[in-house]
Coordinates of C-alpha atoms in Angstrom, one line a residue:
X560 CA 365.3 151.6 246.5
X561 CA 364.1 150.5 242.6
X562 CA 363.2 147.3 244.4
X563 CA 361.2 148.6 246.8
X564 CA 359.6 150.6 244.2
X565 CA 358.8 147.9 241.9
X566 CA 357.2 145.9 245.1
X567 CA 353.4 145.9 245.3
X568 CA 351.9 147.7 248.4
X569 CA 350.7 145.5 251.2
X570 CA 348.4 145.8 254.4
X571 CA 351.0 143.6 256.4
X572 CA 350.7 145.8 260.1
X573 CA 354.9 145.1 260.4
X574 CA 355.6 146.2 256.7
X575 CA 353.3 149.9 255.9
X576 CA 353.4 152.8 257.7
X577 CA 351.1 154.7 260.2
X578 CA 348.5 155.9 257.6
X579 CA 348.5 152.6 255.7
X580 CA 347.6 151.1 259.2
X581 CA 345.1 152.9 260.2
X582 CA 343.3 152.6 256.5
X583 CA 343.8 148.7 256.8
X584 CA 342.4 148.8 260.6
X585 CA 339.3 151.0 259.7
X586 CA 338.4 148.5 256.8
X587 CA 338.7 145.1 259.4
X588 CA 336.8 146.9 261.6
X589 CA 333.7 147.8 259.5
X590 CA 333.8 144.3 257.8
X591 CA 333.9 142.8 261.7
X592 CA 330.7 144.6 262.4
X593 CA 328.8 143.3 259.3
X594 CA 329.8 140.0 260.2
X595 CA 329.7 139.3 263.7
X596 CA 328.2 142.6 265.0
X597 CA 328.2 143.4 268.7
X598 CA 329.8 139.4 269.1
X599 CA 332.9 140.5 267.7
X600 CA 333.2 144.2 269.7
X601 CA 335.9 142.6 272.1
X602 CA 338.4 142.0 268.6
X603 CA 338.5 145.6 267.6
X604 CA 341.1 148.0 269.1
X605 CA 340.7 149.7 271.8
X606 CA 339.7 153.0 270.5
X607 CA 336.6 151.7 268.7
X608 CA 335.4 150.1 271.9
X609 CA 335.6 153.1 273.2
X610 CA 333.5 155.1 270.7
X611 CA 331.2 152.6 271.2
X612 CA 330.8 152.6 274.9
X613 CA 330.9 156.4 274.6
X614 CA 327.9 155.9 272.2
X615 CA 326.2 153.3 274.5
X616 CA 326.5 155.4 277.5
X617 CA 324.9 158.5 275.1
X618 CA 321.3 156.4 274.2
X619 CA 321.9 155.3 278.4
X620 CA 321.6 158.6 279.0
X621 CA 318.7 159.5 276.9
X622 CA 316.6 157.0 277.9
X623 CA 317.0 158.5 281.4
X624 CA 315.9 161.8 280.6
X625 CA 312.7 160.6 278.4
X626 CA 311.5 158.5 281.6
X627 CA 312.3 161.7 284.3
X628 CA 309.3 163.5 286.2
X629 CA 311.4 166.9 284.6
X630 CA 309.3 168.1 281.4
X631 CA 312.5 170.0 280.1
X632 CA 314.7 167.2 280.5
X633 CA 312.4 165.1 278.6
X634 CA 312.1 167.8 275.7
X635 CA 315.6 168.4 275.7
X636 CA 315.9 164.4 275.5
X637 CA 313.5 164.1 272.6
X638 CA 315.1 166.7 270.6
X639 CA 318.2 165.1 271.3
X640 CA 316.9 161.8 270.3
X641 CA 315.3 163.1 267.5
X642 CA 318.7 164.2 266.0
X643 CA 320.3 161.3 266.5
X644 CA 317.6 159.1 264.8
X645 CA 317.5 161.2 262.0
X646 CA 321.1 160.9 261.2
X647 CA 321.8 157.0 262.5
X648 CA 322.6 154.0 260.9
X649 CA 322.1 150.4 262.2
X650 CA 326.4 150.5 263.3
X651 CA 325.6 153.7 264.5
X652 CA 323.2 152.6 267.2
X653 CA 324.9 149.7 268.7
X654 CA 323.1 149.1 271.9
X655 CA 319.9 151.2 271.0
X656 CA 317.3 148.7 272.8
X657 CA 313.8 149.4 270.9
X658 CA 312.1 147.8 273.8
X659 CA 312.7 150.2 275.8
X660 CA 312.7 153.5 273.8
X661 CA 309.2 152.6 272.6
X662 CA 307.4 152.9 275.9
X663 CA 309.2 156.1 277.0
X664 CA 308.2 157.7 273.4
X665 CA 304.5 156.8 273.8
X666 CA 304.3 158.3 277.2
X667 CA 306.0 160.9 275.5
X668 CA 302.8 160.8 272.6
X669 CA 300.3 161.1 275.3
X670 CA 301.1 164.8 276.9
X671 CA 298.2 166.3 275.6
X672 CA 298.9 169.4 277.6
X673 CA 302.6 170.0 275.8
X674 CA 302.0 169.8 271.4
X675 CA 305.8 170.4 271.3
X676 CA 306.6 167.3 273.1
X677 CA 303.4 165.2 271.0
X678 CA 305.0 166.3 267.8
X679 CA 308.6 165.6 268.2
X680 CA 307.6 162.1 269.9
X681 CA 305.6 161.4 266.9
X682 CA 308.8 162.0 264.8
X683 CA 311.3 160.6 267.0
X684 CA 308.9 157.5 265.9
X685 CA 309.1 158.6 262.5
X686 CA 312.6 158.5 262.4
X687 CA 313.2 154.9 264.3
X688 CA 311.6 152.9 261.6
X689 CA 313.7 154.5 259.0
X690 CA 316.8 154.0 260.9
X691 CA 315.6 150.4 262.1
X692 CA 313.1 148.4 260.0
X693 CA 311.9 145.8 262.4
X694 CA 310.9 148.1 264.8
X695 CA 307.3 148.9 263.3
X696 CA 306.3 145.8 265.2
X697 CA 307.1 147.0 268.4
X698 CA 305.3 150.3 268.1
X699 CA 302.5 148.4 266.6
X700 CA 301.7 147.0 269.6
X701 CA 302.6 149.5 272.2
X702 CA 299.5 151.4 271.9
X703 CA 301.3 154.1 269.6
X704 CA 299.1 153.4 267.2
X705 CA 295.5 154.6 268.7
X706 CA 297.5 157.9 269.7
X707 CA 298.2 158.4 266.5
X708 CA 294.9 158.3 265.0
X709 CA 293.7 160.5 267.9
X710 CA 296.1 163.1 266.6
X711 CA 294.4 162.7 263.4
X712 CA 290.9 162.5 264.8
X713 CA 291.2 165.3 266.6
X714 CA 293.4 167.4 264.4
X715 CA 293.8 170.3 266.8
X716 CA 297.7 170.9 265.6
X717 CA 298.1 170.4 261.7
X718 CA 301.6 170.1 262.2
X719 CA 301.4 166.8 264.7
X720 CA 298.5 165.4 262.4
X721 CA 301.0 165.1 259.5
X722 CA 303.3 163.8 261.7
X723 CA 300.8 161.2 262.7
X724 CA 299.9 160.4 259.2
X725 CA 303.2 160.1 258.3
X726 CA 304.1 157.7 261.3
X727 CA 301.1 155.7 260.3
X728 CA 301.5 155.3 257.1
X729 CA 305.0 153.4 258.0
X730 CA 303.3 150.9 260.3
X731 CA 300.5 150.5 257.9
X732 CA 302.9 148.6 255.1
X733 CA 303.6 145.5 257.4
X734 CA 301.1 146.0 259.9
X735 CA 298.1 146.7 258.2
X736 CA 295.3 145.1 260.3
X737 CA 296.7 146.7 263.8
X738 CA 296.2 150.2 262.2
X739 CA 292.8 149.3 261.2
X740 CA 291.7 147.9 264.6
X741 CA 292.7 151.0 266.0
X742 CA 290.8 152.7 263.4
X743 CA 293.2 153.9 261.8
X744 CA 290.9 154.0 258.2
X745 CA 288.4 156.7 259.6
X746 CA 291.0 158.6 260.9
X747 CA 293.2 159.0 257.4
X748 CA 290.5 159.7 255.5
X749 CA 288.5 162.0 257.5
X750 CA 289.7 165.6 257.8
X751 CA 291.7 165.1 254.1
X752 CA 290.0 168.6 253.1
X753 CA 292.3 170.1 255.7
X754 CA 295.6 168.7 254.1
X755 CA 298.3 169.8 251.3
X756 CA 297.7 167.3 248.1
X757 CA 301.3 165.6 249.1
X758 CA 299.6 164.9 252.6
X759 CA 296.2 163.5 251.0
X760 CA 298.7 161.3 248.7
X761 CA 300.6 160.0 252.1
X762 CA 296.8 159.9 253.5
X763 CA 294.8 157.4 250.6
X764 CA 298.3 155.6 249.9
X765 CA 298.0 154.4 254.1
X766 CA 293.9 153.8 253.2
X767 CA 295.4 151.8 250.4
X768 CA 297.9 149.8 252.9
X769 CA 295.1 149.1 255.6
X770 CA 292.7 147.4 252.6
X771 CA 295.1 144.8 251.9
X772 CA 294.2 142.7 255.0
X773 CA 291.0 143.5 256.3
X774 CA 289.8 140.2 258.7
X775 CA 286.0 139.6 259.1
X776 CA 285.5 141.3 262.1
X777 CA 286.6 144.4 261.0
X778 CA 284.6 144.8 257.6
X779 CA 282.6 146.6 259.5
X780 CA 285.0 149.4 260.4
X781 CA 285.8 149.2 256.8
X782 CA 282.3 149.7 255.7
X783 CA 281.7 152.6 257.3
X784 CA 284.5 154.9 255.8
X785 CA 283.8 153.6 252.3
X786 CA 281.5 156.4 251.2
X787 CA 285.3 158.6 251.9
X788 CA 286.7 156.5 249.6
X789 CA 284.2 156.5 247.0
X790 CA 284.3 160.3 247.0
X791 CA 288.0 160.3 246.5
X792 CA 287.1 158.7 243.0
X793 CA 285.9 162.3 242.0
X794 CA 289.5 164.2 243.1
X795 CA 291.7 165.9 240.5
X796 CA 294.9 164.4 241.5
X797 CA 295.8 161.1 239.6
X798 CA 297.7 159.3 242.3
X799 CA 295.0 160.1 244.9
X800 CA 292.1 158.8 242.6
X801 CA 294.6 155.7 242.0
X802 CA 295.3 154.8 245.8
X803 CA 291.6 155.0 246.1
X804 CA 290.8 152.6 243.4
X805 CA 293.6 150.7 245.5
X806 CA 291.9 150.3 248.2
X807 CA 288.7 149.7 246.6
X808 CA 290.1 146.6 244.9
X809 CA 292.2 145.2 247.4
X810 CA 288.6 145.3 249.5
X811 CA 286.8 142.9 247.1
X812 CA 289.8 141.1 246.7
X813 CA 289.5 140.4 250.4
X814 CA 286.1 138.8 250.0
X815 CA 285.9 137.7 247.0
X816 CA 283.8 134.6 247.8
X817 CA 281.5 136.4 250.3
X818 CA 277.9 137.5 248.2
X819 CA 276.6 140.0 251.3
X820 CA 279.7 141.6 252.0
X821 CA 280.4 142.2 248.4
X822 CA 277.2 143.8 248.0
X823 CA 277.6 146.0 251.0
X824 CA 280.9 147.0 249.1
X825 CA 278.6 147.9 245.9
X826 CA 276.2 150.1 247.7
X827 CA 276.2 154.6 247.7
X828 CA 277.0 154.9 244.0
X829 CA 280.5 152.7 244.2
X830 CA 279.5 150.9 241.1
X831 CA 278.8 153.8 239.0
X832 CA 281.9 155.6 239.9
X833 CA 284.1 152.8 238.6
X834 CA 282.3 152.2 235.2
X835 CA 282.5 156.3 235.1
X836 CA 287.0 155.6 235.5
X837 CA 286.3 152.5 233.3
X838 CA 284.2 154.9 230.2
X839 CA 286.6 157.6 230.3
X840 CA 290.0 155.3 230.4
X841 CA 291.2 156.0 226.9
X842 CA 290.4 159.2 226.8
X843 CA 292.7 162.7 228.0
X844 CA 291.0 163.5 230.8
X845 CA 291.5 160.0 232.6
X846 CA 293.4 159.9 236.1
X847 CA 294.3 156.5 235.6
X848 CA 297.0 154.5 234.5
X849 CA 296.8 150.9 233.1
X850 CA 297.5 149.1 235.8
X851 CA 294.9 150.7 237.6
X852 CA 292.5 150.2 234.5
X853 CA 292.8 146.6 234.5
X854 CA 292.6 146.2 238.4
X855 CA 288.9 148.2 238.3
X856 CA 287.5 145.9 235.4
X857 CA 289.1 143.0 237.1
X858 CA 287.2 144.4 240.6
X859 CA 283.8 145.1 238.6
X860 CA 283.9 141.3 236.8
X861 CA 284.7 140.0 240.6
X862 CA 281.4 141.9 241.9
X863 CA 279.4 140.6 238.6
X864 CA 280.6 137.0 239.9
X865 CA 280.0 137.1 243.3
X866 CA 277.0 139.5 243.8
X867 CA 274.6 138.8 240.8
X868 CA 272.5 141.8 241.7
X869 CA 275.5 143.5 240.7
X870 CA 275.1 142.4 237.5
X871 CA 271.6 143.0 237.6
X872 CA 271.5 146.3 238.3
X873 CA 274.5 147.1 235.7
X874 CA 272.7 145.6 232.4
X875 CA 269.2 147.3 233.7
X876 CA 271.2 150.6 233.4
X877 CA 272.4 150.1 230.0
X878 CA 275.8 148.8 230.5
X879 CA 275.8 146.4 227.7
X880 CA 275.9 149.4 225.7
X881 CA 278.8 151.4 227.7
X882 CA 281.2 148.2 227.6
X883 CA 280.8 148.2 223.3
X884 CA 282.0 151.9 223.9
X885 CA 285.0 151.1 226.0
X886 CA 285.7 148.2 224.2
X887 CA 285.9 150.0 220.6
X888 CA 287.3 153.0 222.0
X889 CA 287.6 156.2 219.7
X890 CA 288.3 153.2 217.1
X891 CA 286.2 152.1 213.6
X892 CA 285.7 148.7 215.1
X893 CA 286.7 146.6 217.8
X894 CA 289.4 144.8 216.0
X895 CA 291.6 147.9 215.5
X896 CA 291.1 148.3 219.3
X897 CA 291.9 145.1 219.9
X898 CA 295.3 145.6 217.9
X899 CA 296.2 148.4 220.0
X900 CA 295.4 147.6 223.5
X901 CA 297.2 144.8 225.2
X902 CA 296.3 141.3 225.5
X903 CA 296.0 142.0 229.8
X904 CA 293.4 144.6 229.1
X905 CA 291.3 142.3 226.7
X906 CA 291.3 139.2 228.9
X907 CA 290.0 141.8 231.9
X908 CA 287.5 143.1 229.7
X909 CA 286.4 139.5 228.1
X910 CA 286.3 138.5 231.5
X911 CA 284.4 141.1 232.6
X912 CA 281.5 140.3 229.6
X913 CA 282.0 136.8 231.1
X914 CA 280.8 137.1 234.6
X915 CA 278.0 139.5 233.3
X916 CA 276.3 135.8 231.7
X917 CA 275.3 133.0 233.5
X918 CA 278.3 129.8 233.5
X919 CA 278.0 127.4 230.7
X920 CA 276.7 124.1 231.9
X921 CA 279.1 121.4 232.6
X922 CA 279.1 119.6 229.5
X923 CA 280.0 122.5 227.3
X924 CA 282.6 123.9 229.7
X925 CA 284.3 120.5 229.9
X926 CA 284.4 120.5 225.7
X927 CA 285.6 123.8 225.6
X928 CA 288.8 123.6 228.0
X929 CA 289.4 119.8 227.6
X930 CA 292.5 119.1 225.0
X931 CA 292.2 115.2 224.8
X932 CA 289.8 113.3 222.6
X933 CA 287.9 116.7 222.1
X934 CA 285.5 114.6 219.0
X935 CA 284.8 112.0 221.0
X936 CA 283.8 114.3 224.2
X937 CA 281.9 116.4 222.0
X938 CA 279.5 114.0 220.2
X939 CA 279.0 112.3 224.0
X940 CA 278.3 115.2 225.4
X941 CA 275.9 116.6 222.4
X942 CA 273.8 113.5 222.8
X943 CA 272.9 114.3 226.2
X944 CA 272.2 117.9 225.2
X945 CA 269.8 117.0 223.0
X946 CA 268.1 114.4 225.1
X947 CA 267.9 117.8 227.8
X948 CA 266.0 119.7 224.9
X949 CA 263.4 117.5 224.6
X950 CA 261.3 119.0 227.1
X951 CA 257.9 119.8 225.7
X952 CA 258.4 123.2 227.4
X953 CA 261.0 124.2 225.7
X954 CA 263.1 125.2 228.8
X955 CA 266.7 124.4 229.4
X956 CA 267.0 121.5 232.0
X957 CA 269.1 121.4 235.0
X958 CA 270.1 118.5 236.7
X959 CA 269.3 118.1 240.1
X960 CA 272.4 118.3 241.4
X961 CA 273.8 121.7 239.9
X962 CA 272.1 124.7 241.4
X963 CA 271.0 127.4 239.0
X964 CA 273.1 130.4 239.1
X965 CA 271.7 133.4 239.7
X966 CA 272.4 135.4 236.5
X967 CA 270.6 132.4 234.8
X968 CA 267.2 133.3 237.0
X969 CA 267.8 137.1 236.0
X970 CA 267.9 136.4 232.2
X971 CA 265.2 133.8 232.1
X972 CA 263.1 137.0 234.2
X973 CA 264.4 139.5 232.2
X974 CA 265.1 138.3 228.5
X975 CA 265.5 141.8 227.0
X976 CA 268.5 142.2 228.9
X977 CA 270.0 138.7 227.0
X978 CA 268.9 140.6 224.0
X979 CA 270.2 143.8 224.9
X980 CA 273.9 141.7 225.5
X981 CA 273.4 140.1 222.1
X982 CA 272.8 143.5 220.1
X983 CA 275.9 145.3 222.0
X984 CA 279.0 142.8 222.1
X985 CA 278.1 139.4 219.8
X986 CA 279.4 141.5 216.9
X987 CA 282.4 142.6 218.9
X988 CA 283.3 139.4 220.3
X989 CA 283.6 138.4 216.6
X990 CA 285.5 141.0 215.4
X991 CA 288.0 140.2 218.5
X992 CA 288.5 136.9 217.9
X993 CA 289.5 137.6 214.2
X994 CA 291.8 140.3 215.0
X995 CA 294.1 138.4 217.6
X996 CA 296.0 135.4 217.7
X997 CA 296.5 135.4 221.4
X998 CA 295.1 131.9 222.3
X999 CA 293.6 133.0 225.7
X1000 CA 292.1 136.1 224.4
X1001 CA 290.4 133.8 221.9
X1002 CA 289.0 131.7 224.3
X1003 CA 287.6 134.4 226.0
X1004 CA 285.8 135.6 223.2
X1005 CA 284.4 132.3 222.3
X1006 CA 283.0 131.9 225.8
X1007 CA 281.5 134.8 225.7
X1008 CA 279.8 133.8 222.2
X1009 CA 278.9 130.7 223.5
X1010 CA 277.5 132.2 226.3
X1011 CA 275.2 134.6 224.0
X1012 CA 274.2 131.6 222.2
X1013 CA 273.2 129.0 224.6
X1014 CA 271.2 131.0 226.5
X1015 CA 269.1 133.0 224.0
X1016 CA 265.9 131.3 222.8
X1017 CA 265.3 130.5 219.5
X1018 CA 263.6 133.8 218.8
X1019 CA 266.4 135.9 219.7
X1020 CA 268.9 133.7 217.7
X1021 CA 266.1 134.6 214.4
X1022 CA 266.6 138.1 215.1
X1023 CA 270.7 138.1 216.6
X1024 CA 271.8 135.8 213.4
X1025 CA 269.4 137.4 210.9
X1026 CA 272.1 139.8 209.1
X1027 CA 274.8 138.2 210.7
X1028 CA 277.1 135.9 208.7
X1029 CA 278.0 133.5 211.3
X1030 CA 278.2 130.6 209.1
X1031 CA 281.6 131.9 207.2
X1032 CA 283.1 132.6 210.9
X1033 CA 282.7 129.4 211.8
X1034 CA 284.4 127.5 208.9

């Protein structure tokens, strides 16, 4: 007896008794199943395959019921099925063939005559994606999805449109652009009034999924529900306001490199809202958060870059003058600001002062980012410089084979906006590149002063330098 006391326990089937056995038998089995799945069903005893055969013949059964002529069959399938989605696992639904459930449900989706049997098919949807990942797919292309924005569109039950919501916003994360076909955008956003503010949060959050891949074809569709989106940038609730900067940005993002789509994006007052999030940032009564910050001055510097009139239209209305603000903040001068905000949020906001100027020409840009024989590279390129400025008319020459940009034409049309520019940041920029030692920040800044300075005449320099100490910042 002391030696079999001393004796470590075992799992050995021949050695333990009847409850150690059955512990030992229930572990194999659930490790069997992760490994080999249904492959490996013949292995376990006898009394599993027949929980599982009991199980299989269940989800038989139901699927029989949801595809009978007999409308109380059907509900009291759904309901059924409903319960057991809610509750399953992946084990749990061995056999469970997503192919063929889908269809049933969807026929299910359309009895427009029976809301009961709408709303618990919406949610026997619901639940299947949470029980079974992969099967978003399926639905996405089973027509489910156009029912489900017709149950938003329509919005005759409240109770089934949040159940539609919520079934779209599942498809939406992996299948963004089959919700938007469907147009699935207009029907989120459109009756949001109606809804709780956790439902408008589920609502903009699915807006937010279906911007990330919008394909050419369906800007349009996109186009037409933006003025609902730029209204949401007025709502009280912070996550709302932030989905719908979401969206906004992930829609330039999209086409970044298209100039007449982006300035369809910039029309009904989009523009003015985000420089109203952008002012009001570092102050208490912001509804935005950092990341969200830096993703709308990244957005605005994007629309500066790739639709000039963008630019345009923001220095004629002052901006110049609003970016000093945001950049100094409630602070003395921009280099305490600097100090406090992060290096991310100064390289968006240098940015942003970047792709409100023209580009540099070539040979300046090259001397600026090139690392290797920077003397030499510089006095080469100088010469040429000066040979450009010889022209008697005292304009900047372009070579034939670079194309003016854009913002270049505005300035040369509108010099007091240059000078406007100068007056509002070239002091700033200054104080910014003192106050840091983050090399790219730095850089930044000294683009943006070269920038100022190669494209202001000699006039404006008189006037810009005049109580300016810029010779002690550069030595």
């Amino acid at each position: 007896e002391e030696e079999e006391e001393e004796q470590e326990p075992t799992y050995d089937v021949a050695a333990t008794d009847n409850s150690n056995n059955t512990t030992a038998t229930s572990a194999l089995q659930g490790l069997m199943r992760r490994l080999g799945g249904t492959a490996l069903e013949e292995l376990l005893p006898s009394g599993s395959q027949g929980s599982n055969q009991e199980s299989r013949s269940r989800i038989k059964t139901l699927l029989q019921g949801l595809k009978s002529d007999d409308e109380s069959q059907q509900m009291e399938c759904i309901l059924e099925l409903c319960d057991l989605l809610s509750m399953a696992t992946e084990e749990s639904l061995a056999g469970f063939s997503v192919d063929s459930f889908v269809p049933a449900i969807v026929n299910l989706l359309n009895m427009e005559h029976n809301p009961d049997m709408m709303l618990l098919a919406c949610r026997a949807l619901s639940h299947m994606m949470e029980a079974l990942p992969g099967t978003s797919a399926t639905i996405a292309h089973s027509g489910a999805v156009a029912s489900l924005c017709a149950k938003l569109l329509s919005i005759e039950y409240i109770d089934l449109a949040e159940q539609s919501l919520q079934a779209l916003e599942k498809i939406s994360q992996e299948h963004p652009a089959s919700v938007l076909r469907a147009g699935g955008l207009m029907a989120v956003l459109s009756y949001l009034d109606f809804f709780s503010t956790g439902v408008q949060r589920t609502a903009v959050s699915t807006a937010a999924n279906i911007c990330k891949q919008v394909p050419s074809e369906c800007f349009d569709m996109v186009v037409d529900s933006l003025p609902m989106v730029t209204n949401l940038l007025q709502y009280s609730d912070q996550k709302v306001v932030e989905n719908a900067c979401l969206c906004i940005t992930r829609l330039i993002d999209n086409f970044t490199d298209v100039e007449s789509k982006l300035e369809q994006i910039a029309t009904d007052g989009l523009v003015s809202q985000i420089v109203r999030l952008i002012s009001f940032a570092n102050t208490s009564s912001s509804l935005i958060g950092v990341p969200t910050y830096n993703n709308l001055v990244r957005a605005l510097a994007t629309l500066c870059q790739g639709a000039p009139r963008v630019s345009l239209s923001l220095l004629q209305e002052g901006f110049a003058a609003t970016l000093l603000n945001v950049i100094k903040g409630t602070n003395a001068s921009a280099g305490d600001a600097t100090m406090m905000r992060s290096p991310q949020q100064s390289y968006e906001l240098l940015s942003l002062v970047n792709e409100l100027l023209p580009p540099l020409p070539t040979e300046i840009s090259t001397i600026m980012s090139s690392s290797n024989s920077r003397t030499a590279i510089l006095r080469d390129r100088i010469k040429k410089i000066r040979k450009q400025s010889d022209d008697p008319s005292g304009e900047k020459n372009v070579t034939a084979t670079n194309e003016v940009d854009p913002r270049e034409k505005m300035l040369t049309e509108n010099p007091e906006l240059l000078v406007d520019i100068g007056q509002s940041l070239f002091g700033v920029l200054v104080d910014m590149f003192t106050s840091t030692v983050n090399p790219i920040v730095r850089y930044k800044c000294l683009s943006a002063i070269t920038k100022i300075l190669y494209f202001s005449t000699t006039e404006m320099l008189r006037i810009l330098l005049k109580t300016f100490a810029f010779s002690g910042f550069l030595a």
